[in-house]
Short mmCIF file of C-alpha atoms and ligand atoms in Angstrom, two decimals:
data_model
loop_
_atom_site.label_atom_id
_atom_site.label_comp_id
_atom_site.label_asym_id
_atom_site.label_seq_id
_atom_site.Cartn_x
_atom_site.Cartn_y
_atom_site.Cartn_z
CA UNK A 1 -12.75 33.53 26.59
CA UNK A 2 -10.85 35.42 24.16
CA UNK A 3 -7.95 33.03 23.03
CA UNK A 4 -10.45 30.18 23.49
CA UNK A 5 -10.46 27.34 20.73
CA UNK A 6 -13.20 26.03 18.50
CA UNK A 7 -16.80 25.86 19.62
CA UNK A 8 -19.13 23.48 18.50
CA UNK A 9 -23.00 24.29 19.02
CA UNK A 10 -25.62 21.81 17.92
CA UNK A 11 -29.19 22.98 17.73
CA UNK A 12 -32.52 21.08 18.20
CA UNK A 13 -36.03 21.99 17.89
CA UNK A 14 -35.93 24.07 20.97
CA UNK A 15 -34.16 26.91 19.46
CA UNK A 16 -36.89 27.22 17.04
CA UNK A 17 -39.87 26.74 19.58
CA UNK A 18 -40.29 30.59 20.40
CA UNK A 19 -40.50 31.34 16.38
CA UNK A 20 -43.88 29.18 16.76
CA UNK A 21 -42.20 26.00 15.06
CA UNK A 22 -43.29 23.04 17.55
CA UNK A 23 -40.82 20.53 19.25
CA UNK A 24 -41.76 17.11 18.95
CA UNK A 25 -43.33 16.97 22.46
CA UNK A 26 -45.56 20.22 22.04
CA UNK A 27 -48.71 19.33 22.97
CA UNK A 28 -51.32 19.54 20.17
CA UNK A 29 -48.32 20.11 17.58
CA UNK A 30 -48.01 18.99 14.12
CA UNK A 31 -45.46 15.84 15.30
CA UNK A 32 -48.48 14.64 17.47
CA UNK A 33 -51.09 14.76 14.76
CA UNK A 34 -49.15 12.35 12.64
CA UNK A 35 -47.88 8.88 13.46
CA UNK A 36 -43.95 9.35 13.06
CA UNK A 37 -43.48 5.82 11.56
CA UNK A 38 -45.84 6.87 8.79
CA UNK A 39 -44.35 10.36 7.84
CA UNK A 40 -40.62 10.18 8.83
CA UNK A 41 -39.55 6.81 7.95
CA UNK A 42 -38.26 5.77 4.41
CA UNK A 43 -40.97 2.69 4.64
CA UNK A 44 -43.86 5.33 5.28
CA UNK A 45 -42.71 7.23 2.45
CA UNK A 46 -42.94 4.02 0.16
CA UNK A 47 -46.11 2.98 1.40
CA UNK A 48 -48.12 6.48 1.41
CA UNK A 49 -45.91 9.13 -0.24
CA UNK A 50 -48.76 11.50 -0.55
CA UNK A 51 -49.27 11.45 3.00
CA UNK A 52 -45.83 12.30 3.71
CA UNK A 53 -45.52 14.96 1.26
CA UNK A 54 -48.66 16.68 3.22
CA UNK A 55 -47.16 16.63 6.24
CA UNK A 56 -43.63 18.20 4.86
CA UNK A 57 -45.91 20.65 2.76
CA UNK A 58 -47.43 21.68 5.95
CA UNK A 59 -44.09 21.93 7.90
CA UNK A 60 -42.53 23.86 5.03
CA UNK A 61 -45.44 26.34 5.11
CA UNK A 62 -44.79 26.74 9.09
CA UNK A 63 -41.07 27.19 8.31
CA UNK A 64 -40.95 29.61 5.59
CA UNK A 65 -43.67 31.75 7.63
CA UNK A 66 -41.70 31.84 10.83
CA UNK A 67 -39.08 34.42 11.50
CA UNK A 68 -35.94 33.91 13.85
CA UNK A 69 -35.82 34.67 17.40
CA UNK A 70 -33.30 36.07 19.73
CA UNK A 71 -31.45 32.91 20.20
CA UNK A 72 -30.93 32.67 16.41
CA UNK A 73 -29.57 36.41 16.29
CA UNK A 74 -27.32 36.09 19.26
CA UNK A 75 -25.88 32.69 17.81
CA UNK A 76 -25.41 34.85 14.35
CA UNK A 77 -23.52 37.56 15.86
CA UNK A 78 -21.11 35.15 17.86
CA UNK A 79 -20.68 33.25 14.27
CA UNK A 80 -19.85 36.49 12.68
CA UNK A 81 -17.68 37.88 15.29
CA UNK A 82 -15.85 34.50 15.64
CA UNK A 83 -16.20 33.08 12.10
CA UNK A 84 -13.56 30.45 12.03
CA UNK A 85 -14.00 29.23 15.60
CA UNK A 86 -17.87 28.58 15.90
CA UNK A 87 -19.25 25.66 13.95
CA UNK A 88 -23.27 25.60 13.99
CA UNK A 89 -24.60 22.11 13.60
CA UNK A 90 -28.24 21.72 13.60
CA UNK A 91 -30.85 18.91 13.80
CA UNK A 92 -33.51 21.52 12.89
CA UNK A 93 -34.74 21.35 9.02
CA UNK A 94 -35.84 24.98 9.18
CA UNK A 95 -33.35 27.70 7.58
CA UNK A 96 -33.79 30.04 10.55
CA UNK A 97 -30.13 30.22 11.70
CA UNK A 98 -29.28 31.06 8.18
CA UNK A 99 -32.20 33.89 8.15
CA UNK A 100 -30.76 35.41 11.00
CA UNK A 101 -27.27 35.70 9.24
CA UNK A 102 -25.56 32.64 10.19
CA UNK A 103 -23.19 31.79 7.07
CA UNK A 104 -22.07 28.30 7.64
CA UNK A 105 -24.53 25.54 9.38
CA UNK A 106 -24.15 21.98 8.86
CA UNK A 107 -27.97 20.39 8.36
CA UNK A 108 -27.38 16.94 9.76
CA UNK A 109 -31.29 16.36 9.14
CA UNK A 110 -31.48 17.83 5.92
CA UNK A 111 -33.45 21.07 4.69
CA UNK A 112 -37.20 21.43 4.69
CA UNK A 113 -36.57 24.29 1.83
CA UNK A 114 -34.76 21.52 -0.58
CA UNK A 115 -36.00 18.70 -2.75
CA UNK A 116 -34.00 15.26 -3.36
CA UNK A 117 -34.41 13.07 -6.35
CA UNK A 118 -34.43 9.33 -4.81
CA UNK A 119 -33.74 7.91 -8.30
CA UNK A 120 -30.59 10.10 -9.24
CA UNK A 121 -29.77 11.97 -6.26
CA UNK A 122 -30.03 15.50 -7.47
CA UNK A 123 -30.97 18.10 -5.26
CA UNK A 124 -32.79 21.44 -5.87
CA UNK A 125 -34.73 24.46 -4.28
CA UNK A 126 -38.19 22.83 -3.07
CA UNK A 127 -41.59 24.31 -4.40
CA UNK A 128 -43.66 25.38 -1.49
CA UNK A 129 -45.99 22.13 -2.31
CA UNK A 130 -44.32 18.74 -3.43
CA UNK A 131 -46.41 16.18 -4.85
CA UNK A 132 -45.38 12.24 -5.27
CA UNK A 133 -45.65 12.61 -9.23
CA UNK A 134 -43.66 15.62 -9.32
CA UNK A 135 -40.74 14.75 -12.00
CA UNK A 136 -36.89 15.46 -11.19
CA UNK A 137 -35.64 18.48 -13.13
CA UNK A 138 -32.61 16.48 -13.66
CA UNK A 139 -33.65 12.80 -14.74
CA UNK A 140 -37.39 13.09 -14.88
CA UNK A 141 -38.39 10.21 -12.73
CA UNK A 142 -41.45 11.04 -10.27
CA UNK A 143 -39.25 9.98 -7.43
CA UNK A 144 -39.07 13.58 -5.45
CA UNK A 145 -38.92 13.64 -2.03
CA UNK A 146 -38.17 16.67 0.81
CA UNK A 147 -34.43 16.64 1.31
CA UNK A 148 -34.76 15.50 5.27
CA UNK A 149 -32.98 12.63 6.76
CA UNK A 150 -35.98 9.97 8.32
CA UNK A 151 -35.38 7.83 10.89
CA UNK A 152 -33.43 4.85 9.57
CA UNK A 153 -31.08 6.89 7.59
CA UNK A 154 -27.93 8.29 8.13
CA UNK A 155 -27.45 11.83 9.01
CA UNK A 156 -25.70 14.23 6.65
CA UNK A 157 -22.11 15.72 7.16
CA UNK A 158 -21.49 13.05 9.98
CA UNK A 159 -17.58 12.80 9.05
CA UNK A 160 -16.95 16.39 9.13
CA UNK A 161 -19.05 16.90 12.38
CA UNK A 162 -17.25 14.22 14.26
CA UNK A 163 -14.14 15.82 13.18
CA UNK A 164 -15.07 19.19 14.56
CA UNK A 165 -16.20 17.63 17.80
CA UNK A 166 -12.73 15.68 17.94
CA UNK A 167 -11.05 19.23 17.75
CA UNK A 168 -13.30 21.45 19.72
CA UNK A 169 -12.70 22.88 23.19
CA UNK A 170 -16.35 23.79 24.27
CA UNK A 171 -19.56 21.83 23.23
CA UNK A 172 -22.55 23.53 23.51
CA UNK A 173 -26.10 21.66 23.00
CA UNK A 174 -29.21 24.20 22.68
CA UNK A 175 -33.05 22.89 22.72
CA UNK A 176 -32.38 19.45 22.12
CA UNK A 177 -34.04 16.90 24.09
CA UNK A 178 -31.01 14.29 23.86
CA UNK A 179 -33.59 11.57 22.74
CA UNK A 180 -32.41 11.56 19.07
CA UNK A 181 -29.19 9.88 17.88
CA UNK A 182 -26.68 10.12 16.99
CA UNK A 183 -26.68 13.84 17.85
CA UNK A 184 -27.35 12.57 21.48
CA UNK A 185 -23.91 11.30 21.65
CA UNK A 186 -22.13 14.23 20.56
CA UNK A 187 -21.77 15.48 24.39
CA UNK A 188 -19.93 12.36 25.04
CA UNK A 189 -17.48 12.51 21.76
CA UNK A 190 -16.79 16.39 23.06
CA UNK A 191 -15.92 15.28 26.66
CA UNK A 192 -13.73 12.18 25.39
CA UNK A 193 -11.81 14.70 22.91
CA UNK A 194 -10.95 16.96 26.46
CA UNK A 195 -14.01 19.63 25.59
CA UNK A 196 -15.84 21.33 28.48
CA UNK A 197 -19.37 21.03 27.83
CA UNK A 198 -22.61 23.20 28.34
CA UNK A 199 -26.36 22.27 28.11
CA UNK A 200 -28.65 25.03 27.33
CA UNK A 201 -32.30 24.27 27.10
CA UNK A 202 -35.76 24.89 28.81
CA UNK A 203 -35.38 22.01 31.03
CA UNK A 204 -32.67 19.03 31.91
CA UNK A 205 -32.53 16.81 28.99
CA UNK A 206 -32.27 13.16 28.49
CA UNK A 207 -28.55 13.60 28.70
CA UNK A 208 -28.31 16.55 30.75
CA UNK A 209 -25.90 14.49 33.28
CA UNK A 210 -23.02 14.32 30.65
CA UNK A 211 -22.70 18.06 30.50
CA UNK A 212 -20.22 19.73 32.94
CA UNK A 213 -22.42 22.96 32.98
CA UNK A 214 -25.95 23.60 32.59
CA UNK A 215 -28.34 26.45 32.25
CA UNK A 216 -32.10 26.52 31.77
CA UNK A 217 -34.54 28.66 30.50
CA UNK A 218 -36.07 29.87 27.01
CA UNK A 219 -33.61 29.97 24.16
CA UNK A 220 -34.51 33.65 23.48
CA UNK A 221 -32.90 34.71 26.93
CA UNK A 222 -30.40 31.72 27.93
CA UNK A 223 -28.60 32.23 24.38
CA UNK A 224 -28.12 35.76 24.40
CA UNK A 225 -26.90 36.22 27.86
CA UNK A 226 -24.49 33.27 27.14
CA UNK A 227 -23.33 34.83 23.96
CA UNK A 228 -22.66 38.19 25.71
CA UNK A 229 -20.40 36.58 28.08
CA UNK A 230 -18.47 34.72 25.53
CA UNK A 231 -17.82 37.94 23.75
CA UNK A 232 -16.65 39.45 26.92
CA UNK A 233 -19.57 42.29 26.82
CA UNK A 234 -21.12 41.55 30.06
P1 NAD B 301 -37.05 17.42 20.71
O1 NAD B 301 -38.55 18.19 20.26
O2 NAD B 301 -37.01 16.12 21.19
O3 NAD B 301 -36.75 18.37 21.87
C1 NAD B 301 -36.68 19.90 22.20
C2 NAD B 301 -36.04 20.39 23.43
O4 NAD B 301 -36.20 21.81 23.32
C3 NAD B 301 -36.75 19.53 24.69
O5 NAD B 301 -35.60 19.06 25.60
C4 NAD B 301 -37.48 21.16 25.30
O6 NAD B 301 -37.34 20.88 26.62
C5 NAD B 301 -36.43 22.42 24.54
N1 NAD B 301 -37.38 23.39 24.48
C6 NAD B 301 -38.57 23.82 24.26
N2 NAD B 301 -38.88 24.88 24.05
C7 NAD B 301 -37.56 25.26 24.28
C8 NAD B 301 -37.29 26.68 24.30
N3 NAD B 301 -38.30 27.92 24.29
N4 NAD B 301 -35.93 27.19 24.71
C9 NAD B 301 -35.01 26.01 24.91
N5 NAD B 301 -35.22 25.09 25.08
C10 NAD B 301 -36.57 24.64 24.62
O7 NAD B 301 -36.26 18.13 19.47
P2 NAD B 301 -34.56 17.71 18.93
O8 NAD B 301 -33.76 17.31 20.17
O9 NAD B 301 -34.28 19.01 18.10
O10 NAD B 301 -34.55 16.42 18.22
C11 NAD B 301 -35.81 15.60 17.61
C12 NAD B 301 -35.88 15.53 16.12
O11 NAD B 301 -37.07 16.57 16.19
C13 NAD B 301 -34.82 16.25 15.01
O12 NAD B 301 -34.81 15.31 14.32
C14 NAD B 301 -35.37 17.50 14.43
O13 NAD B 301 -35.09 17.22 13.15
C15 NAD B 301 -36.88 17.28 14.69
N6 NAD B 301 -37.63 18.46 14.77
C16 NAD B 301 -37.20 19.60 14.00
C17 NAD B 301 -37.94 20.70 14.20
C18 NAD B 301 -37.31 21.82 13.30
O14 NAD B 301 -36.84 21.86 12.25
N7 NAD B 301 -37.78 23.12 13.64
C19 NAD B 301 -39.22 20.76 14.87
C20 NAD B 301 -39.63 19.77 15.67
C21 NAD B 301 -38.68 18.57 15.49
#
């Protein structure tokens, strides 16, 4: 692969599953105990901010306790070796890519360790526990929320991401079900731009047929194996 062009890698909940952070579909997981419409929408937050903070406080505690797995570490190694060629886009709100050593990560669905003021747009490091009455450190309004993108909101960095997709030669999707848009459409964008496409997942995703190539297995195994090949170390 030496001499290859830009690689865009999209990661989803499956990348963090082996770090103990449940995916949407995990039986008995956090996501199944709560109604998504109540905890992951602006309407749900307006109706019951305490419930939404409880949900994200629990997720923040889980995310802070989790450690990166071999998939995060392999992607960090690839990014370190090929820094200007590898663009990491994640739907995950945990910071496991960064804690594995990745320096630039586009968090399209926000970050659980950040807080956002719904009144003035100020952002800051979230405390471990957030509550509805917490005042914004910039404007004082009791309108603080987790800096995560809810259903019905526009994901972050979209212009930059579409620019990278239009200019990549390889698009890789890792650990994502292909059920949440707009990320599910990235493979079609990359193909339209002439890129090769590869799906790495535990099982075929909802959009698996859109990929040129597919490899299935746990992220901690398929990702290090793929990175070794890309770096020509195999
Ligand atoms: P998803 O739960 O819909 O899909 C996860 C995918 O990962 C599935 O296709 C599953 O087969 C695969 N998978 C499970 N374990 C795996 C493993 N060990 N190795 C490889 N693949 C594995 O999640 P999604 O596609 O990321 O999208 C849904 C939304 O869920 C996103 O908005 C995301 O923000 C949110 N989410 C994030 C986290 C997190 O931040 N860690 C956790 C759960 C959900």
